[in-house]
XYZ file of C-alpha atoms in Angstrom:
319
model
C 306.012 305.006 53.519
C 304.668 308.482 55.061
C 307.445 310.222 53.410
C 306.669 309.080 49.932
C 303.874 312.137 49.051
C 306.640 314.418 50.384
C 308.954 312.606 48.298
C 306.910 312.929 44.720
C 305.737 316.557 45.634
C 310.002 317.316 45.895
C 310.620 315.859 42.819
C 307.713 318.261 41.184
C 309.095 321.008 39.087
C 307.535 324.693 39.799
C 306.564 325.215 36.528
C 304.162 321.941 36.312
C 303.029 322.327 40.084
C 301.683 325.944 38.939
C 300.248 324.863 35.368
C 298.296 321.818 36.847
C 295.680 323.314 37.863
C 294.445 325.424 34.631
C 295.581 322.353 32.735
C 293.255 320.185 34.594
C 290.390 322.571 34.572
C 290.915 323.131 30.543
C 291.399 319.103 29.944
C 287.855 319.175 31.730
C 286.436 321.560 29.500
C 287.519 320.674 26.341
C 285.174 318.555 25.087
C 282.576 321.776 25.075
C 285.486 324.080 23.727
C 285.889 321.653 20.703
C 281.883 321.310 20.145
C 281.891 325.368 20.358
C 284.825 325.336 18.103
C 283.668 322.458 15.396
C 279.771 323.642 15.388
C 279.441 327.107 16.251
C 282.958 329.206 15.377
C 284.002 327.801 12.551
C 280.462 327.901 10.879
C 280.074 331.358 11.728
C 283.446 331.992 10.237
C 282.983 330.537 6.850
C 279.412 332.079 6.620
C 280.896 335.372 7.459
C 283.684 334.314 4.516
C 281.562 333.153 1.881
C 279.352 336.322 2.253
C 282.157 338.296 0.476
C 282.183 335.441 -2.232
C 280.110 334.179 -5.521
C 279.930 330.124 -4.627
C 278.116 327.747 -5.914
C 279.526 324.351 -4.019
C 281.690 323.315 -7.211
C 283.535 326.411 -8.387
C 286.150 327.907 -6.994
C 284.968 331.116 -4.841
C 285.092 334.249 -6.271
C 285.961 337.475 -4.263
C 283.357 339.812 -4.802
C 282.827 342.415 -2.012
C 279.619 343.977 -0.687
C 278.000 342.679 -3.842
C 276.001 340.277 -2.060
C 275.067 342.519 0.822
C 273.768 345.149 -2.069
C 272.107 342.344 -3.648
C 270.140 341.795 -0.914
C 269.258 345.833 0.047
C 268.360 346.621 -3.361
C 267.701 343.878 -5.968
C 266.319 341.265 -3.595
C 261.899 341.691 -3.343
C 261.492 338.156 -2.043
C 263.682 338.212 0.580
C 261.578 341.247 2.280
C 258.557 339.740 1.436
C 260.269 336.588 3.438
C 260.816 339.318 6.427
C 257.651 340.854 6.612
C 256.209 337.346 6.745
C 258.507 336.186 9.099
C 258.109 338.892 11.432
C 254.100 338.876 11.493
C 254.639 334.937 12.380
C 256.831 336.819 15.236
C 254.698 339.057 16.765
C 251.426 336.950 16.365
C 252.540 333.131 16.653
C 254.757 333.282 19.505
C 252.712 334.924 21.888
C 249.455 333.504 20.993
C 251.056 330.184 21.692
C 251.912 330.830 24.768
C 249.138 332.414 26.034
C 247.005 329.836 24.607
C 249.432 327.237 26.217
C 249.212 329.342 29.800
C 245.168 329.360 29.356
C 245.139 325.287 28.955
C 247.655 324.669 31.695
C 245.238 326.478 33.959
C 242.409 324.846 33.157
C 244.436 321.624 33.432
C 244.647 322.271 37.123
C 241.271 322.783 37.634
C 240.676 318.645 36.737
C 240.411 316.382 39.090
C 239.480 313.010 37.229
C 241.573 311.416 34.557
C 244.268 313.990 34.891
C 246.663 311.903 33.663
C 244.370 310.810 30.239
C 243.320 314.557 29.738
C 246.733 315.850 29.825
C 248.248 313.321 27.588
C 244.854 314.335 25.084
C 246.400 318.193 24.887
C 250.104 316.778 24.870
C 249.408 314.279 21.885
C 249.721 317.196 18.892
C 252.989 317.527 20.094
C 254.342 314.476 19.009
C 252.618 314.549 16.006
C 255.188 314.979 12.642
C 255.328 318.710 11.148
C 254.068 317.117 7.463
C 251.926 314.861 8.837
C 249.994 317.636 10.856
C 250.148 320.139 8.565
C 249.042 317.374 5.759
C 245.918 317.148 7.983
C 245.123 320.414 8.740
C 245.234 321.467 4.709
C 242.554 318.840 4.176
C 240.445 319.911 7.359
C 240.795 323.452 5.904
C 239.862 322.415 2.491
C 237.910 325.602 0.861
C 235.121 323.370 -0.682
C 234.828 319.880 1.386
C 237.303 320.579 4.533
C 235.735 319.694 7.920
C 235.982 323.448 9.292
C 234.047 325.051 6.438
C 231.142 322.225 6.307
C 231.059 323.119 9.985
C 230.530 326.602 9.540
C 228.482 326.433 6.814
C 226.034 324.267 8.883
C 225.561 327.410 11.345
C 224.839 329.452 8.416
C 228.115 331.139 8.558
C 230.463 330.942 4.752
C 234.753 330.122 5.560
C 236.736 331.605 3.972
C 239.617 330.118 2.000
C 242.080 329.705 4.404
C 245.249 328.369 3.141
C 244.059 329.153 -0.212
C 243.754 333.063 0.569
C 246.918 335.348 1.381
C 244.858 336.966 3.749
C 243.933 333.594 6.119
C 247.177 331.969 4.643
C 249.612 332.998 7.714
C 246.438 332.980 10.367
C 245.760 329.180 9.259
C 249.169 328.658 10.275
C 248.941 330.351 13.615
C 245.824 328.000 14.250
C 248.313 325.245 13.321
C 250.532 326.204 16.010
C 247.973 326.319 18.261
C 246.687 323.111 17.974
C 250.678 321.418 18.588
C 251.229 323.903 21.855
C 251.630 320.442 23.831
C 254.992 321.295 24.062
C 254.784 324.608 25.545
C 251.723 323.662 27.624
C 253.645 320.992 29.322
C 256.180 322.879 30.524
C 254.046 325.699 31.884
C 252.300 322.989 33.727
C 254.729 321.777 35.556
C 256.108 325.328 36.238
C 251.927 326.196 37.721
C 252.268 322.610 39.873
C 255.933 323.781 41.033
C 254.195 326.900 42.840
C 254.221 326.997 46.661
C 250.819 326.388 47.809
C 251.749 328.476 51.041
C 251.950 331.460 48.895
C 248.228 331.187 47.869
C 247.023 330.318 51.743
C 249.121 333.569 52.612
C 247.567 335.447 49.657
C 244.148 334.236 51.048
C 244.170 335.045 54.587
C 245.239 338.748 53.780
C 242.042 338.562 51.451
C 243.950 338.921 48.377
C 241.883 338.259 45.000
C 242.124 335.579 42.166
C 243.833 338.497 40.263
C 245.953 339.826 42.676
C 247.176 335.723 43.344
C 248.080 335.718 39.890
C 249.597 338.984 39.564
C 251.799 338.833 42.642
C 252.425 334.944 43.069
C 252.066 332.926 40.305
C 253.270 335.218 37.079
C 256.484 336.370 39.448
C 257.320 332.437 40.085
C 256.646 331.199 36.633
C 258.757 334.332 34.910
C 261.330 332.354 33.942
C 259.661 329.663 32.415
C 257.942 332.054 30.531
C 261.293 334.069 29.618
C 262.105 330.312 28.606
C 258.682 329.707 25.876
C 259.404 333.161 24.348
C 263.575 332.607 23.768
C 262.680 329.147 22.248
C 259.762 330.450 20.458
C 261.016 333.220 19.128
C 264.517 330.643 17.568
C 262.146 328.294 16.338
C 260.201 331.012 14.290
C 262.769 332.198 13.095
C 263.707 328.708 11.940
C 259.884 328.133 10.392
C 260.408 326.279 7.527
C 258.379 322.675 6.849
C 254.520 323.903 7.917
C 254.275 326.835 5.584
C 256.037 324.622 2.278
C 254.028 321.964 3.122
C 251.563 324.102 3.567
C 251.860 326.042 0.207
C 252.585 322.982 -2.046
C 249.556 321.104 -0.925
C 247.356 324.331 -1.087
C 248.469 324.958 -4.314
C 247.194 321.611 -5.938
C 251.132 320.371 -7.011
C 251.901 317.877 -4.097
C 254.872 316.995 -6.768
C 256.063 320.257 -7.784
C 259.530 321.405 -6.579
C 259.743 324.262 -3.745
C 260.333 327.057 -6.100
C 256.890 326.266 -8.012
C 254.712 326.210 -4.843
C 256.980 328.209 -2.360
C 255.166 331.355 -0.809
C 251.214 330.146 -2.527
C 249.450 332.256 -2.360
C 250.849 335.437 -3.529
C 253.756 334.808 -1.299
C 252.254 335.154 1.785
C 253.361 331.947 3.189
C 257.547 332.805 2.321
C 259.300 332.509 5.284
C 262.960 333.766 5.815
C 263.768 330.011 5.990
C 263.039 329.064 3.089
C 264.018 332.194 0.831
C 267.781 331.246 2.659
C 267.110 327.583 1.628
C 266.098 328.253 -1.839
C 268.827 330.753 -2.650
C 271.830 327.944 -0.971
C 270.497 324.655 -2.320
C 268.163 325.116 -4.970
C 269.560 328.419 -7.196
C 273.029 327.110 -5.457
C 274.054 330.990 -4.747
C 276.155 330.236 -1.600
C 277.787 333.437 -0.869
C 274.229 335.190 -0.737
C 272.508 332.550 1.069
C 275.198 333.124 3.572
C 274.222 336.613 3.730
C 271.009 335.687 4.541
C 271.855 333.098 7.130
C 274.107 335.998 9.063
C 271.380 338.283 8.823
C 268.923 335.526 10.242
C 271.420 334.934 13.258
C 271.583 338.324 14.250
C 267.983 338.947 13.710
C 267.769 335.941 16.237
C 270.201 337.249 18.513
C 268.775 340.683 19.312
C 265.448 339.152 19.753
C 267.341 336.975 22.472
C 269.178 339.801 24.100
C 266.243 342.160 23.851
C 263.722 339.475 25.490
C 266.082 338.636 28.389
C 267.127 342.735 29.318
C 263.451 342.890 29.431
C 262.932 340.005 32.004
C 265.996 341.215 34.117
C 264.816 344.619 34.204
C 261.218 342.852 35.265
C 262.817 340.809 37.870
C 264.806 343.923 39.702
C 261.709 346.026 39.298
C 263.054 348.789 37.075
């Protein structure tokens, strides 16, 4: 019986003793090659493919060159409009979410009754559906009988027209965002609880200030969960799509109209990227430039990425 391994192993050819190992290792990993494969590559391929074609989902596609990338540099208002839009939602919604999720996860440590019921209070907007919340806030925001501007008016002070007025349009939204940062708060909270407390008693007896604490001890250890709220902020901002056309076809008084009646109100400043790529593949059904636009939204989204995480590596080494 002992000499039945040595046995087998004889009767082993070379060739499949040295292939068994990278065969084993790939049989392992194939079920995230094919996912990669099915979901990412291909899609990416056929975008990248379609871009060079006029498509409209029944035809057969028509080779047409750079046409569509022209299209979009030169004959294409809307879709900048879109980018400008998109790109103030960028630089003002994503940080003031966090920041305003950082701010409430600090005070959140400072409770010491009903934790448990005063967290789940700030968590609750989370969970709350996009249309739903956004269907609220519209009516709280209401120009004429809204809750905020009766408010306001009763300290003598006049609202203004929030989602009603291109300039308070995209604002209204960040105050939207603000109200659902459950999601980010959470996380941050658990990241401020997951600080060693021997760092602070350290920080203490060698008389080191509330700022100094936070500077040296609890921004260093929370980095990366910070690193984290900005990468997944930044994606889903760049994916902002249901708030602002809910937003814009209840603000604009047609609840039934289609998305290109109310899309952008008012005065497109409510257009996101999102939905100009949305409107151009599924409603005007111009596939080839839609795909144009979604290439040019993936690569937008991927130098955000890259830049944002250079930028915490350098942090972290201390460059």
């Amino acid at each position: 019986m002992t000499t039945l391994p040595h046995v087998a192993r004889a009767g082993t050819s070379p060739a499949l003793r040295r292939w068994r190992r990278p065969l084993t290792i790939l049989a392992f990993l194939a079920p995230g090659i094919v996912g990669f494969a099915v979901f990412f590559l291909y899609p990416l391929l056929a975008t990248i493919y379609f871009s060079f074609m006029r498509y409209d989902l029944i035809s057969v596609p028509q080779f047409v060159g750079l046409d569509n990338y022209r299209f979009f540099l030169h004959s294409d208002p809307k879709a900048w409009i879109a980018i400008r839009n998109t790109l103030w939602l960028l630089a003002v919604l994503v940080p003031a979410r966090i920041l305003f999720a950082l701010a409430v996860s600090q005070v959140l440590l400072t409770v010491k009754r009903g934790q448990g019921l005063v967290r789940a209070l700030f968590y609750l907007p989370a969970l709350a559906p996009p249309v739903a919340a956004t269907l609220m806030f519209v009516f709280l925001f209401n120009p004429g009988s809204g809750l905020a501007n009766t408010v306001l008016r009763a300290i003598g002070i006049e609202g203004p027209l929030w989602f009603q007025d291109p300039a308070w349009a995209k604002p209204s939204l960040v105050l939207l965002g603000l109200w659902g940062v459950g999601d980010v708060m959470i996380i941050l909270l658990a990241a401020l609880l997951d600080v060693p407390r021997e760092l602070y008693e350290a920080a203490d007896l060698d008389g080191a200030g509330p700022f100094q604490r936070w500077r040296y001890i609890t921004l260093p250890t929370i980095g990366p969960v910070l690193m984290f709220s900005a990468v997944t902020g930044v994606i889903a901002t760049l994916q902002y799509f249901t708030q602002p056309a809910v937003a814009a076809q209840v603000a604009s008084g047609s609840a039934r109209g289609t998305l290109g009646e109310t899309m952008g109100f008012p005065q497109g400043s409510t257009l996101t990227f999102p939905q100009w790529l949305y409107f151009q593949g599924f409603k005007d059904f111009q596939l080839g430039y839609a795909s144009v636009l979604a290439l040019l939204l993936f690569a937008v989204a991927l130098v955000f990425v890259l830049i944002l995480l250079r930028q915490f590596r350098d942090t972290i080494s201390g460059r």
